[in-house]
mmCIF file of C-alpha atoms and ligand atoms in Angstrom:
data_model
loop_
_atom_site.group_PDB
_atom_site.id
_atom_site.type_symbol
_atom_site.label_atom_id
_atom_site.label_comp_id
_atom_site.label_asym_id
_atom_site.label_seq_id
_atom_site.Cartn_x
_atom_site.Cartn_y
_atom_site.Cartn_z
ATOM 1 C CA MET G 52 -65.627 -37.584 -1.341
ATOM 2 C CA VAL G 53 -65.490 -35.761 -4.360
ATOM 3 C CA SER G 54 -66.912 -32.387 -3.998
ATOM 4 C CA MET G 55 -69.010 -30.759 -6.776
ATOM 5 C CA PHE G 56 -67.354 -27.438 -6.140
ATOM 6 C CA ASN G 57 -64.335 -25.470 -7.185
ATOM 7 C CA PRO G 58 -61.775 -26.160 -4.544
ATOM 8 C CA ARG G 59 -60.171 -22.765 -5.376
ATOM 9 C CA LEU G 60 -63.739 -21.283 -4.119
ATOM 10 C CA THR G 61 -64.319 -23.496 -1.077
ATOM 11 C CA ASP G 62 -60.772 -23.544 0.188
ATOM 12 C CA ALA G 63 -58.837 -20.526 -0.398
ATOM 13 C CA LEU G 64 -61.865 -17.956 -0.199
ATOM 14 C CA SER G 65 -63.770 -19.071 2.666
ATOM 15 C CA ASP G 66 -63.628 -16.078 4.827
ATOM 16 C CA TYR G 67 -64.947 -12.780 3.346
ATOM 17 C CA PRO G 68 -64.601 -10.055 6.001
ATOM 18 C CA PHE G 69 -68.203 -9.158 6.285
ATOM 19 C CA ALA G 70 -69.303 -12.681 7.122
ATOM 20 C CA ARG G 71 -66.639 -12.823 9.622
ATOM 21 C CA LEU G 72 -67.337 -9.504 11.253
ATOM 22 C CA ASN G 73 -70.982 -10.910 11.745
ATOM 23 C CA GLY G 74 -69.893 -13.974 13.257
ATOM 24 C CA LEU G 75 -67.505 -11.959 15.506
ATOM 25 C CA ILE G 76 -70.418 -9.777 16.888
ATOM 26 C CA ALA G 77 -73.104 -12.664 16.545
ATOM 27 C CA ASP G 78 -73.550 -13.066 20.374
ATOM 28 C CA VAL G 79 -73.140 -9.469 21.461
ATOM 29 C CA THR G 80 -76.240 -7.503 22.082
ATOM 30 C CA PRO G 81 -76.013 -4.037 20.965
ATOM 31 C CA PRO G 82 -77.625 -1.365 23.182
ATOM 32 C CA ALA G 83 -81.190 -0.756 21.916
ATOM 33 C CA HIS G 84 -81.373 2.974 22.879
ATOM 34 C CA LEU G 85 -78.820 3.934 20.700
ATOM 35 C CA PRO G 86 -79.213 3.768 16.668
ATOM 36 C CA LEU G 87 -76.982 1.604 14.741
ATOM 37 C CA ILE G 88 -74.379 3.446 12.803
ATOM 38 C CA ASN G 89 -72.650 1.328 10.275
ATOM 39 C CA LEU G 90 -69.163 2.417 9.741
ATOM 40 C CA SER G 91 -67.958 -1.136 8.326
ATOM 41 C CA VAL G 92 -68.960 -0.664 4.747
ATOM 42 C CA GLY G 93 -67.174 1.747 2.324
ATOM 43 C CA GLU G 94 -70.621 2.881 0.830
ATOM 44 C CA PRO G 95 -70.990 6.721 0.274
ATOM 45 C CA GLN G 96 -74.030 7.728 2.002
ATOM 46 C CA GLY G 97 -74.377 11.007 -0.041
ATOM 47 C CA ALA G 98 -76.706 11.914 -2.935
ATOM 48 C CA LEU G 99 -76.453 10.870 -6.533
ATOM 49 C CA PRO G 100 -76.468 13.991 -8.375
ATOM 50 C CA ALA G 101 -79.920 15.171 -9.584
ATOM 51 C CA PHE G 102 -78.993 15.318 -13.501
ATOM 52 C CA ALA G 103 -77.711 11.800 -13.238
ATOM 53 C CA ARG G 104 -80.925 10.571 -11.695
ATOM 54 C CA LYS G 105 -82.899 12.243 -14.390
ATOM 55 C CA ILE G 106 -80.949 10.440 -17.221
ATOM 56 C CA LEU G 107 -81.394 7.130 -15.319
ATOM 57 C CA ALA G 108 -85.214 7.677 -15.188
ATOM 58 C CA ASP G 109 -85.572 9.067 -18.761
ATOM 59 C CA GLU G 110 -83.588 6.711 -20.820
ATOM 60 C CA VAL G 111 -86.224 3.950 -21.039
ATOM 61 C CA GLU G 112 -85.612 3.147 -24.869
ATOM 62 C CA GLY G 113 -82.496 1.264 -24.242
ATOM 63 C CA TRP G 114 -83.875 -1.290 -21.868
ATOM 64 C CA SER G 115 -84.959 -3.547 -24.787
ATOM 65 C CA LYS G 116 -81.674 -3.487 -26.506
ATOM 66 C CA TYR G 117 -78.259 -5.327 -25.655
ATOM 67 C CA PRO G 118 -75.789 -2.688 -24.832
ATOM 68 C CA PRO G 119 -72.418 -2.889 -26.754
ATOM 69 C CA ASN G 120 -69.654 -4.770 -24.799
ATOM 70 C CA GLN G 121 -67.138 -2.164 -25.566
ATOM 71 C CA GLY G 122 -69.081 0.916 -24.089
ATOM 72 C CA ILE G 123 -71.095 3.511 -26.013
ATOM 73 C CA ALA G 124 -68.683 5.862 -28.120
ATOM 74 C CA ASP G 125 -69.765 8.893 -25.961
ATOM 75 C CA LEU G 126 -69.085 7.214 -22.638
ATOM 76 C CA ASN G 127 -65.675 6.079 -23.771
ATOM 77 C CA LEU G 128 -64.943 9.629 -25.071
ATOM 78 C CA ALA G 129 -66.222 11.233 -21.773
ATOM 79 C CA ILE G 130 -63.768 8.856 -19.903
ATOM 80 C CA VAL G 131 -60.774 9.888 -22.186
ATOM 81 C CA GLU G 132 -61.609 13.614 -21.706
ATOM 82 C CA TRP G 133 -61.927 13.074 -17.972
ATOM 83 C CA LEU G 134 -58.540 11.257 -17.722
ATOM 84 C CA GLU G 135 -56.902 13.931 -19.849
ATOM 85 C CA ARG G 136 -58.361 16.682 -17.432
ATOM 86 C CA ARG G 137 -57.469 14.866 -14.360
ATOM 87 C CA TYR G 138 -53.942 13.739 -15.222
ATOM 88 C CA ARG G 139 -52.995 16.477 -17.645
ATOM 89 C CA LEU G 140 -52.366 14.162 -20.266
ATOM 90 C CA PRO G 141 -52.203 15.558 -23.823
ATOM 91 C CA GLN G 142 -55.236 15.339 -26.164
ATOM 92 C CA GLY G 143 -54.923 12.479 -28.559
ATOM 93 C CA LEU G 144 -52.823 10.351 -26.348
ATOM 94 C CA LEU G 145 -55.660 8.032 -25.363
ATOM 95 C CA ASP G 146 -58.014 6.615 -28.061
ATOM 96 C CA PRO G 147 -61.418 6.161 -26.896
ATOM 97 C CA ALA G 148 -61.696 2.632 -28.672
ATOM 98 C CA ARG G 149 -58.542 1.106 -27.546
ATOM 99 C CA HIS G 150 -57.478 2.611 -24.348
ATOM 100 C CA VAL G 151 -60.527 2.416 -22.177
ATOM 101 C CA ILE G 152 -63.317 -0.021 -21.406
ATOM 102 C CA PRO G 153 -66.203 0.346 -19.187
ATOM 103 C CA THR G 154 -66.723 -1.995 -16.296
ATOM 104 C CA ALA G 155 -69.467 -2.742 -14.030
ATOM 105 C CA GLY G 156 -67.789 -0.927 -11.184
ATOM 106 C CA SER G 157 -64.069 -1.027 -10.479
ATOM 107 C CA LYS G 158 -64.797 -4.294 -8.775
ATOM 108 C CA GLU G 159 -65.237 -6.125 -12.063
ATOM 109 C CA GLY G 160 -62.339 -4.645 -13.771
ATOM 110 C CA VAL G 161 -59.926 -5.618 -10.681
ATOM 111 C CA TYR G 162 -61.400 -9.047 -10.500
ATOM 112 C CA VAL G 163 -61.141 -9.705 -14.148
ATOM 113 C CA ILE G 164 -57.763 -8.586 -14.956
ATOM 114 C CA ALA G 165 -56.362 -11.723 -13.203
ATOM 115 C CA THR G 166 -58.484 -13.962 -15.407
ATOM 116 C CA VAL G 167 -57.185 -11.913 -18.334
ATOM 117 C CA ALA G 168 -53.573 -11.803 -17.555
ATOM 118 C CA THR G 169 -52.661 -14.921 -15.576
ATOM 119 C CA PRO G 170 -50.753 -17.175 -17.783
ATOM 120 C CA GLN G 171 -50.536 -20.770 -17.215
ATOM 121 C CA GLU G 172 -46.895 -20.660 -16.208
ATOM 122 C CA LYS G 173 -44.399 -17.944 -15.537
ATOM 123 C CA GLY G 174 -40.656 -18.859 -15.303
ATOM 124 C CA GLY G 175 -41.466 -22.499 -15.903
ATOM 125 C CA VAL G 176 -43.802 -22.418 -12.599
ATOM 126 C CA LYS G 177 -47.105 -21.283 -11.192
ATOM 127 C CA PRO G 178 -47.429 -17.500 -11.483
ATOM 128 C CA VAL G 179 -47.591 -15.279 -8.624
ATOM 129 C CA VAL G 180 -50.120 -12.403 -8.151
ATOM 130 C CA SER G 181 -48.988 -9.824 -5.624
ATOM 131 C CA ILE G 182 -51.533 -8.192 -3.487
ATOM 132 C CA PRO G 183 -51.025 -5.349 -1.112
ATOM 133 C CA ASN G 184 -51.410 -6.544 2.415
ATOM 134 C CA PRO G 185 -54.223 -5.413 3.996
ATOM 135 C CA PHE G 186 -56.142 -5.335 0.444
ATOM 136 C CA TYR G 187 -59.501 -5.115 -1.099
ATOM 137 C CA GLN G 188 -60.857 -8.912 -1.379
ATOM 138 C CA ALA G 189 -61.622 -8.913 -5.112
ATOM 139 C CA TYR G 190 -57.811 -8.993 -5.857
ATOM 140 C CA LEU G 191 -57.474 -12.250 -3.985
ATOM 141 C CA GLY G 192 -60.743 -13.515 -5.698
ATOM 142 C CA GLY G 193 -59.332 -12.792 -8.947
ATOM 143 C CA ALA G 194 -55.718 -14.323 -7.956
ATOM 144 C CA VAL G 195 -56.927 -17.499 -6.486
ATOM 145 C CA LEU G 196 -59.751 -18.236 -9.135
ATOM 146 C CA SER G 197 -57.271 -17.710 -11.935
ATOM 147 C CA GLY G 198 -54.966 -20.349 -10.698
ATOM 148 C CA ALA G 199 -52.128 -18.033 -9.340
ATOM 149 C CA GLU G 200 -50.358 -18.072 -6.014
ATOM 150 C CA PRO G 201 -51.138 -14.987 -3.922
ATOM 151 C CA TYR G 202 -48.022 -13.055 -2.779
ATOM 152 C CA PHE G 203 -49.068 -10.724 0.174
ATOM 153 C CA ALA G 204 -46.937 -7.537 -0.039
ATOM 154 C CA ASN G 205 -47.180 -6.143 3.437
ATOM 155 C CA ALA G 206 -48.128 -2.201 3.766
ATOM 156 C CA HIS G 207 -47.964 -1.122 7.156
ATOM 157 C CA ALA G 208 -46.970 1.820 8.882
ATOM 158 C CA ALA G 209 -43.164 1.003 8.753
ATOM 159 C CA THR G 210 -43.469 1.077 4.928
ATOM 160 C CA GLY G 211 -45.453 4.222 4.720
ATOM 161 C CA PHE G 212 -48.628 1.904 4.247
ATOM 162 C CA LEU G 213 -47.391 0.933 0.681
ATOM 163 C CA PRO G 214 -45.849 -2.285 -0.256
ATOM 164 C CA ASP G 215 -41.902 -1.858 -0.143
ATOM 165 C CA VAL G 216 -41.482 -3.023 -3.700
ATOM 166 C CA GLU G 217 -37.726 -3.241 -3.305
ATOM 167 C CA GLN G 218 -37.878 -5.882 -0.612
ATOM 168 C CA ILE G 219 -39.615 -8.517 -3.067
ATOM 169 C CA ASP G 220 -37.245 -11.273 -4.059
ATOM 170 C CA GLU G 221 -36.183 -11.477 -7.569
ATOM 171 C CA ALA G 222 -37.506 -14.888 -7.695
ATOM 172 C CA ILE G 223 -40.972 -13.991 -6.707
ATOM 173 C CA TRP G 224 -40.774 -11.037 -9.529
ATOM 174 C CA LYS G 225 -39.849 -13.586 -12.067
ATOM 175 C CA ARG G 226 -42.886 -15.621 -11.580
ATOM 176 C CA MET G 227 -45.206 -12.460 -11.074
ATOM 177 C CA ALA G 228 -47.990 -12.076 -13.577
ATOM 178 C CA ILE G 229 -49.885 -9.270 -11.887
ATOM 179 C CA PHE G 230 -48.998 -6.634 -9.015
ATOM 180 C CA TYR G 231 -51.869 -5.144 -7.486
ATOM 181 C CA LEU G 232 -51.821 -1.708 -6.114
ATOM 182 C CA CYS G 233 -54.574 0.438 -4.406
ATOM 183 C CA SER G 234 -53.727 4.329 -4.421
ATOM 184 C CA PRO G 235 -55.117 5.975 -2.566
ATOM 185 C CA ALA G 236 -55.053 2.904 -0.610
ATOM 186 C CA ASN G 237 -58.155 1.142 1.020
ATOM 187 C CA PRO G 238 -57.913 0.906 4.056
ATOM 188 C CA GLN G 239 -54.781 3.047 4.831
ATOM 189 C CA GLY G 240 -55.627 6.014 2.593
ATOM 190 C CA ALA G 241 -51.794 6.044 1.588
ATOM 191 C CA MET G 242 -50.875 7.725 -1.750
ATOM 192 C CA ALA G 243 -48.167 6.351 -4.096
ATOM 193 C CA SER G 244 -46.030 9.280 -5.388
ATOM 194 C CA LEU G 245 -44.854 9.747 -8.841
ATOM 195 C CA ALA G 246 -41.433 8.422 -7.977
ATOM 196 C CA TYR G 247 -42.904 5.175 -6.123
ATOM 197 C CA LEU G 248 -45.065 4.670 -9.236
ATOM 198 C CA GLN G 249 -42.178 4.942 -11.678
ATOM 199 C CA ARG G 250 -40.142 2.510 -9.887
ATOM 200 C CA LEU G 251 -42.884 0.287 -9.826
ATOM 201 C CA ILE G 252 -43.718 0.521 -13.494
ATOM 202 C CA ARG G 253 -39.897 -0.053 -14.318
ATOM 203 C CA LEU G 254 -39.910 -3.192 -12.110
ATOM 204 C CA CYS G 255 -43.144 -4.474 -13.799
ATOM 205 C CA ARG G 256 -41.729 -4.044 -17.326
ATOM 206 C CA ARG G 257 -38.699 -5.670 -16.304
ATOM 207 C CA HIS G 258 -40.401 -8.586 -15.381
ATOM 208 C CA ASP G 259 -43.350 -8.491 -17.811
ATOM 209 C CA THR G 260 -45.457 -8.212 -14.968
ATOM 210 C CA VAL G 261 -48.871 -6.395 -15.256
ATOM 211 C CA LEU G 262 -49.538 -3.435 -13.001
ATOM 212 C CA ALA G 263 -52.878 -3.311 -12.072
ATOM 213 C CA LEU G 264 -53.484 0.054 -10.306
ATOM 214 C CA ASP G 265 -56.880 0.457 -8.315
ATOM 215 C CA GLU G 266 -57.432 4.117 -8.328
ATOM 216 C CA CYS G 267 -61.159 3.840 -7.416
ATOM 217 C CA TYR G 268 -60.551 6.629 -4.620
ATOM 218 C CA ALA G 269 -58.588 8.939 -6.950
ATOM 219 C CA GLU G 270 -61.255 11.823 -6.568
ATOM 220 C CA ILE G 271 -61.293 11.555 -2.735
ATOM 221 C CA TYR G 272 -58.297 13.290 -1.353
ATOM 222 C CA THR G 273 -57.640 15.906 1.453
ATOM 223 C CA GLY G 274 -54.767 17.929 -0.043
ATOM 224 C CA GLN G 275 -53.111 17.421 -3.464
ATOM 225 C CA PRO G 276 -54.826 15.073 -5.834
ATOM 226 C CA PRO G 277 -53.147 11.693 -5.975
ATOM 227 C CA THR G 278 -50.883 10.990 -8.845
ATOM 228 C CA GLY G 279 -52.323 8.281 -11.313
ATOM 229 C CA GLY G 280 -50.748 5.446 -13.193
ATOM 230 C CA LEU G 281 -51.370 6.682 -16.356
ATOM 231 C CA GLU G 282 -49.864 10.004 -15.738
ATOM 232 C CA ALA G 283 -46.727 8.259 -14.156
ATOM 233 C CA ALA G 284 -46.269 6.020 -17.026
ATOM 234 C CA PHE G 285 -46.778 8.952 -19.648
ATOM 235 C CA ALA G 286 -44.032 11.005 -17.718
ATOM 236 C CA MET G 287 -41.544 8.409 -18.252
ATOM 237 C CA ASP G 288 -42.605 7.425 -21.642
ATOM 238 C CA GLU G 289 -39.477 7.049 -24.200
ATOM 239 C CA THR G 290 -41.771 5.830 -27.153
ATOM 240 C CA GLY G 291 -43.147 9.483 -28.076
ATOM 241 C CA GLY G 292 -46.381 8.415 -27.146
ATOM 242 C CA LYS G 293 -46.383 5.499 -29.327
ATOM 243 C CA ASP G 294 -46.732 2.830 -26.527
ATOM 244 C CA PRO G 295 -46.729 4.719 -23.239
ATOM 245 C CA PHE G 296 -48.873 2.409 -21.195
ATOM 246 C CA ARG G 297 -47.196 -0.847 -21.754
ATOM 247 C CA ASN G 298 -47.947 -3.316 -18.864
ATOM 248 C CA VAL G 299 -49.911 -0.584 -16.895
ATOM 249 C CA VAL G 300 -53.937 -0.657 -16.619
ATOM 250 C CA VAL G 301 -55.698 1.714 -14.154
ATOM 251 C CA PHE G 302 -59.338 1.007 -12.662
ATOM 252 C CA HIS G 303 -61.632 3.960 -11.888
ATOM 253 C CA SER G 304 -65.257 3.974 -10.450
ATOM 254 C CA LEU G 305 -68.314 6.406 -10.076
ATOM 255 C CA SER G 306 -69.277 4.791 -6.696
ATOM 256 C CA LYS G 307 -67.119 7.193 -4.643
ATOM 257 C CA ARG G 308 -66.550 10.111 -7.148
ATOM 258 C CA SER G 309 -70.308 10.503 -7.715
ATOM 259 C CA ASN G 310 -72.060 8.753 -4.681
ATOM 260 C CA ALA G 311 -72.943 5.926 -7.217
ATOM 261 C CA ALA G 312 -72.244 2.451 -5.877
ATOM 262 C CA GLY G 313 -75.694 1.292 -7.050
ATOM 263 C CA ILE G 314 -75.318 1.905 -10.711
ATOM 264 C CA ARG G 315 -72.149 -0.359 -10.982
ATOM 265 C CA SER G 316 -70.033 1.961 -13.319
ATOM 266 C CA GLY G 317 -66.063 2.029 -13.693
ATOM 267 C CA PHE G 318 -63.607 1.598 -16.296
ATOM 268 C CA MET G 319 -60.271 0.231 -16.916
ATOM 269 C CA ALA G 320 -57.894 2.112 -19.065
ATOM 270 C CA GLY G 321 -54.238 1.812 -20.139
ATOM 271 C CA ASP G 322 -52.108 -0.888 -22.289
ATOM 272 C CA PRO G 323 -54.400 -1.620 -25.467
ATOM 273 C CA ARG G 324 -53.438 -4.995 -25.401
ATOM 274 C CA LEU G 325 -55.013 -5.702 -21.902
ATOM 275 C CA VAL G 326 -58.005 -3.583 -22.854
ATOM 276 C CA ALA G 327 -58.382 -5.782 -26.098
ATOM 277 C CA MET G 328 -58.410 -8.982 -23.938
ATOM 278 C CA MET G 329 -60.745 -7.495 -21.323
ATOM 279 C CA LEU G 330 -63.231 -6.897 -24.157
ATOM 280 C CA ARG G 331 -62.670 -10.397 -25.250
ATOM 281 C CA TRP G 332 -63.746 -11.627 -21.817
ATOM 282 C CA LYS G 333 -66.282 -9.311 -21.765
ATOM 283 C CA THR G 334 -67.953 -10.855 -25.032
ATOM 284 C CA TYR G 335 -67.704 -14.374 -23.704
ATOM 285 C CA GLY G 336 -68.749 -13.769 -20.182
ATOM 286 C CA GLY G 337 -69.084 -10.339 -18.773
ATOM 287 C CA THR G 338 -72.215 -8.320 -18.476
ATOM 288 C CA GLN G 339 -72.602 -5.140 -20.557
ATOM 289 C CA ILE G 340 -73.473 -1.972 -18.771
ATOM 290 C CA PRO G 341 -77.277 -0.819 -19.296
ATOM 291 C CA PHE G 342 -77.672 2.302 -21.888
ATOM 292 C CA ALA G 343 -79.300 4.532 -19.093
ATOM 293 C CA VAL G 344 -76.092 3.983 -16.958
ATOM 294 C CA GLN G 345 -73.792 4.256 -19.711
ATOM 295 C CA LYS G 346 -75.579 7.544 -20.507
ATOM 296 C CA ALA G 347 -75.509 8.918 -16.871
ATOM 297 C CA SER G 348 -71.917 7.846 -16.510
ATOM 298 C CA ALA G 349 -70.745 10.043 -19.431
ATOM 299 C CA ALA G 350 -72.498 12.860 -17.695
ATOM 300 C CA LEU G 351 -71.026 12.230 -14.582
ATOM 301 C CA TRP G 352 -67.519 12.036 -15.911
ATOM 302 C CA ARG G 353 -67.950 15.242 -17.440
ATOM 303 C CA GLU G 354 -69.383 17.114 -14.540
ATOM 304 C CA GLU G 355 -66.584 18.479 -12.278
ATOM 305 C CA THR G 356 -68.404 20.523 -9.495
ATOM 306 C CA HIS G 357 -70.204 17.280 -7.680
ATOM 307 C CA PRO G 358 -66.772 15.525 -6.978
ATOM 308 C CA VAL G 359 -65.865 19.176 -5.284
ATOM 309 C CA GLU G 360 -68.685 18.649 -3.127
ATOM 310 C CA THR G 361 -67.987 15.231 -2.519
ATOM 311 C CA ARG G 362 -64.600 15.902 -1.286
ATOM 312 C CA ALA G 363 -66.031 18.849 1.113
ATOM 313 C CA TRP G 364 -68.309 16.212 2.515
ATOM 314 C CA TYR G 365 -65.226 13.917 3.575
ATOM 315 C CA ALA G 366 -63.223 16.795 4.453
ATOM 316 C CA LYS G 367 -65.768 17.866 7.141
ATOM 317 C CA ASN G 368 -65.900 14.331 8.427
ATOM 318 C CA PHE G 369 -62.082 14.186 8.695
ATOM 319 C CA ARG G 370 -62.167 17.614 10.746
ATOM 320 C CA VAL G 371 -64.765 16.248 13.089
ATOM 321 C CA ALA G 372 -62.764 12.850 13.618
ATOM 322 C CA GLU G 373 -59.593 14.665 14.190
ATOM 323 C CA GLN G 374 -60.976 17.094 16.727
ATOM 324 C CA ILE G 375 -62.435 14.257 18.743
ATOM 325 C CA LEU G 376 -59.809 11.591 18.221
ATOM 326 C CA HIS G 377 -56.570 13.581 17.174
ATOM 327 C CA ASN G 378 -54.352 12.331 19.830
ATOM 328 C CA ARG G 379 -55.582 8.737 20.263
ATOM 329 C CA PHE G 380 -55.258 5.494 18.216
ATOM 330 C CA GLY G 381 -52.435 6.802 16.123
ATOM 331 C CA TYR G 382 -54.952 9.013 14.490
ATOM 332 C CA PHE G 383 -53.989 10.318 11.046
ATOM 333 C CA THR G 384 -56.113 11.998 8.505
ATOM 334 C CA PRO G 385 -55.106 9.874 5.396
ATOM 335 C CA GLY G 386 -54.121 11.532 1.784
ATOM 336 C CA GLY G 387 -56.941 10.030 0.189
ATOM 337 C CA GLY G 388 -60.147 7.757 0.478
ATOM 338 C CA PHE G 389 -62.673 7.984 3.234
ATOM 339 C CA PHE G 390 -61.330 5.567 5.907
ATOM 340 C CA LEU G 391 -59.913 5.751 9.431
ATOM 341 C CA TRP G 392 -57.146 3.290 10.036
ATOM 342 C CA LEU G 393 -56.927 3.240 13.807
ATOM 343 C CA ASP G 394 -54.505 1.585 16.137
ATOM 344 C CA VAL G 395 -56.634 0.251 19.029
ATOM 345 C CA GLY G 396 -54.369 -2.341 20.055
ATOM 346 C CA ASP G 397 -56.562 -5.358 19.396
ATOM 347 C CA GLY G 398 -58.933 -4.855 16.439
ATOM 348 C CA GLU G 399 -61.381 -7.644 17.212
ATOM 349 C CA ALA G 400 -61.880 -6.731 20.815
ATOM 350 C CA ALA G 401 -62.390 -2.935 20.007
ATOM 351 C CA THR G 402 -64.834 -4.105 17.207
ATOM 352 C CA ARG G 403 -66.920 -6.042 19.918
ATOM 353 C CA ARG G 404 -67.028 -3.382 22.542
ATOM 354 C CA LEU G 405 -67.985 -0.729 19.875
ATOM 355 C CA TRP G 406 -70.901 -3.115 18.844
ATOM 356 C CA GLY G 407 -71.842 -4.071 22.447
ATOM 357 C CA GLU G 408 -71.524 -0.590 24.082
ATOM 358 C CA ALA G 409 -72.117 1.828 21.380
ATOM 359 C CA HIS G 410 -74.117 0.167 18.514
ATOM 360 C CA LEU G 411 -71.146 1.084 16.117
ATOM 361 C CA LYS G 412 -70.311 -1.629 13.488
ATOM 362 C CA VAL G 413 -66.515 -1.154 12.525
ATOM 363 C CA LEU G 414 -64.183 -3.780 10.754
ATOM 364 C CA PRO G 415 -61.424 -5.550 12.461
ATOM 365 C CA GLY G 416 -58.242 -4.877 10.227
ATOM 366 C CA ALA G 417 -57.136 -8.264 10.439
ATOM 367 C CA TYR G 418 -60.023 -9.385 8.513
ATOM 368 C CA VAL G 419 -58.790 -7.422 5.460
ATOM 369 C CA CYS G 420 -55.290 -8.793 5.785
ATOM 370 C CA ARG G 421 -53.394 -12.005 5.625
ATOM 371 C CA GLU G 422 -50.866 -13.371 7.896
ATOM 372 C CA THR G 423 -47.266 -13.675 6.792
ATOM 373 C CA ASP G 424 -44.787 -15.514 8.511
ATOM 374 C CA GLY G 425 -47.232 -16.151 11.354
ATOM 375 C CA VAL G 426 -47.906 -12.293 11.758
ATOM 376 C CA ASN G 427 -50.935 -10.309 10.763
ATOM 377 C CA THR G 428 -49.891 -6.865 10.621
ATOM 378 C CA ALA G 429 -53.117 -5.287 10.889
ATOM 379 C CA GLU G 430 -54.489 -7.051 13.909
ATOM 380 C CA ARG G 431 -54.175 -3.887 16.061
ATOM 381 C CA TYR G 432 -56.433 -1.776 13.828
ATOM 382 C CA ILE G 433 -59.988 -1.228 13.128
ATOM 383 C CA ARG G 434 -61.289 0.253 9.857
ATOM 384 C CA VAL G 435 -63.674 2.904 10.097
ATOM 385 C CA ALA G 436 -65.847 4.122 7.058
ATOM 386 C CA LEU G 437 -66.499 7.868 7.399
ATOM 387 C CA VAL G 438 -69.138 7.789 4.840
ATOM 388 C CA HIS G 439 -71.921 9.376 6.621
ATOM 389 C CA ASP G 440 -73.184 12.781 6.924
ATOM 390 C CA GLU G 441 -71.276 15.139 9.587
ATOM 391 C CA LYS G 442 -73.979 14.786 11.998
ATOM 392 C CA THR G 443 -73.827 11.026 12.208
ATOM 393 C CA THR G 444 -69.834 11.213 12.126
ATOM 394 C CA ARG G 445 -69.825 13.141 15.138
ATOM 395 C CA GLU G 446 -72.280 11.140 16.905
ATOM 396 C CA ALA G 447 -70.220 7.919 15.926
ATOM 397 C CA MET G 448 -66.914 9.552 16.682
ATOM 398 C CA THR G 449 -68.185 10.618 20.083
ATOM 399 C CA ARG G 450 -69.449 7.209 20.940
ATOM 400 C CA LEU G 451 -66.303 5.523 19.706
ATOM 401 C CA ALA G 452 -64.009 8.000 22.072
ATOM 402 C CA THR G 453 -66.185 7.357 24.958
ATOM 403 C CA VAL G 454 -66.113 3.571 24.617
ATOM 404 C CA LEU G 455 -62.388 3.092 23.567
HETATM 405 C C1 LIG X 620 -60.134 -0.579 -2.873
HETATM 406 C C2 LIG X 620 -61.405 -0.893 -3.750
HETATM 407 N N1 LIG X 620 -61.437 -1.296 -4.917
HETATM 408 C C3 LIG X 620 -62.594 -1.492 -5.729
HETATM 409 C C4 LIG X 620 -63.849 -1.415 -4.908
HETATM 410 C C5 LIG X 620 -65.163 -1.695 -5.955
HETATM 411 O O1 LIG X 620 -66.106 -0.673 -5.929
HETATM 412 P P1 LIG X 620 -66.859 -0.457 -7.234
HETATM 413 O O2 LIG X 620 -66.999 -1.842 -7.948
HETATM 414 O O3 LIG X 620 -68.225 0.049 -6.518
HETATM 415 O O4 LIG X 620 -66.382 0.592 -7.971
HETATM 416 C C6 LIG X 620 -63.948 -0.927 -3.644
HETATM 417 C C7 LIG X 620 -65.206 -0.723 -3.096
HETATM 418 O O5 LIG X 620 -65.353 -0.515 -1.809
HETATM 419 C C8 LIG X 620 -62.709 -0.681 -3.192
HETATM 420 O O6 LIG X 620 -62.611 -0.344 -1.815
#
């Protein structure tokens, strides 16, 4: 029978992790006397700063107008100034009109870059898009729906939880349109070093591959701030600042930095050719970001005290988790991000027990990871989002340690 649906959607993208999770625990009854603590979703539970709330409430004029696709000048400027501060880039290196474009969260950006930068063929055959494995699902959505073949670059304990880029065959590199990397990584919190990023940028340029670097957790870290892709590209630049970001784009977000998942505000920055094509895509099919959101976003990127508080919130949670779990489940406090990546032996079984005995909702690691050569390298793990306040986190960690 001829289907009315796009087979790329129906066949390759049918098992979104949260739908699978709900299926896994559907027949398990949680204990009614314990309130649910949802640790499965990476949705920050802290408050959006009051000054941003006020802007969102006050900026009512713009609701009747179409906002510009490329972002209002003041937002793009605020983003450029933030990039300069955060990554110690020289003033004037980034042009707000050419190097950045606001996106509806980083999700839109990481998904759409695949539409923007997947050719029909590469090396005479179907292009490949490399995805770190485990991974954030929008990368796979972008790769599959743009007609590329996904290549899963395993990132497990033995590779320092980042893909081993030297292990990838030359034949794959020749076909590679995009290399996705997430640093700090969701779920493991690994952070790519300057040397790692520069090696990767060289490899990408050699093969004319786009490095799509998801840095949405860049402001959530426990020790040193993670190195950024633009910073790495600038530090190895040999063009005297004329073309420092060739083949490199980074994605950022206010969702985690500012507890602002609901306003859907992020940006893409880097290679101006890719920014221009992203803008073209926006004009054909993207959604502009409402004026009020753009104005609040500009203020949020300019304000530097609330991210310090955000980091302190997560640092407290990690201290609690470390106190309670420190010598179990291969516990480690990640360099960045807000997830625990716990080796519980059997991630699905642990998830069912935590639901049935402790009313805790966590995500089996295997659900954000694909099998390669018949092995799912994440099946021993669960992902635990430490996004609640300290008291709730303590309660959750205590229940977790009691049950497992
Ligand atoms: C790795 C990663 N990238 C991107 C996103 C998208 O976030 P947003 O669109 O809210 O910026 C998320 C959300 O959880 C994520 O974990």
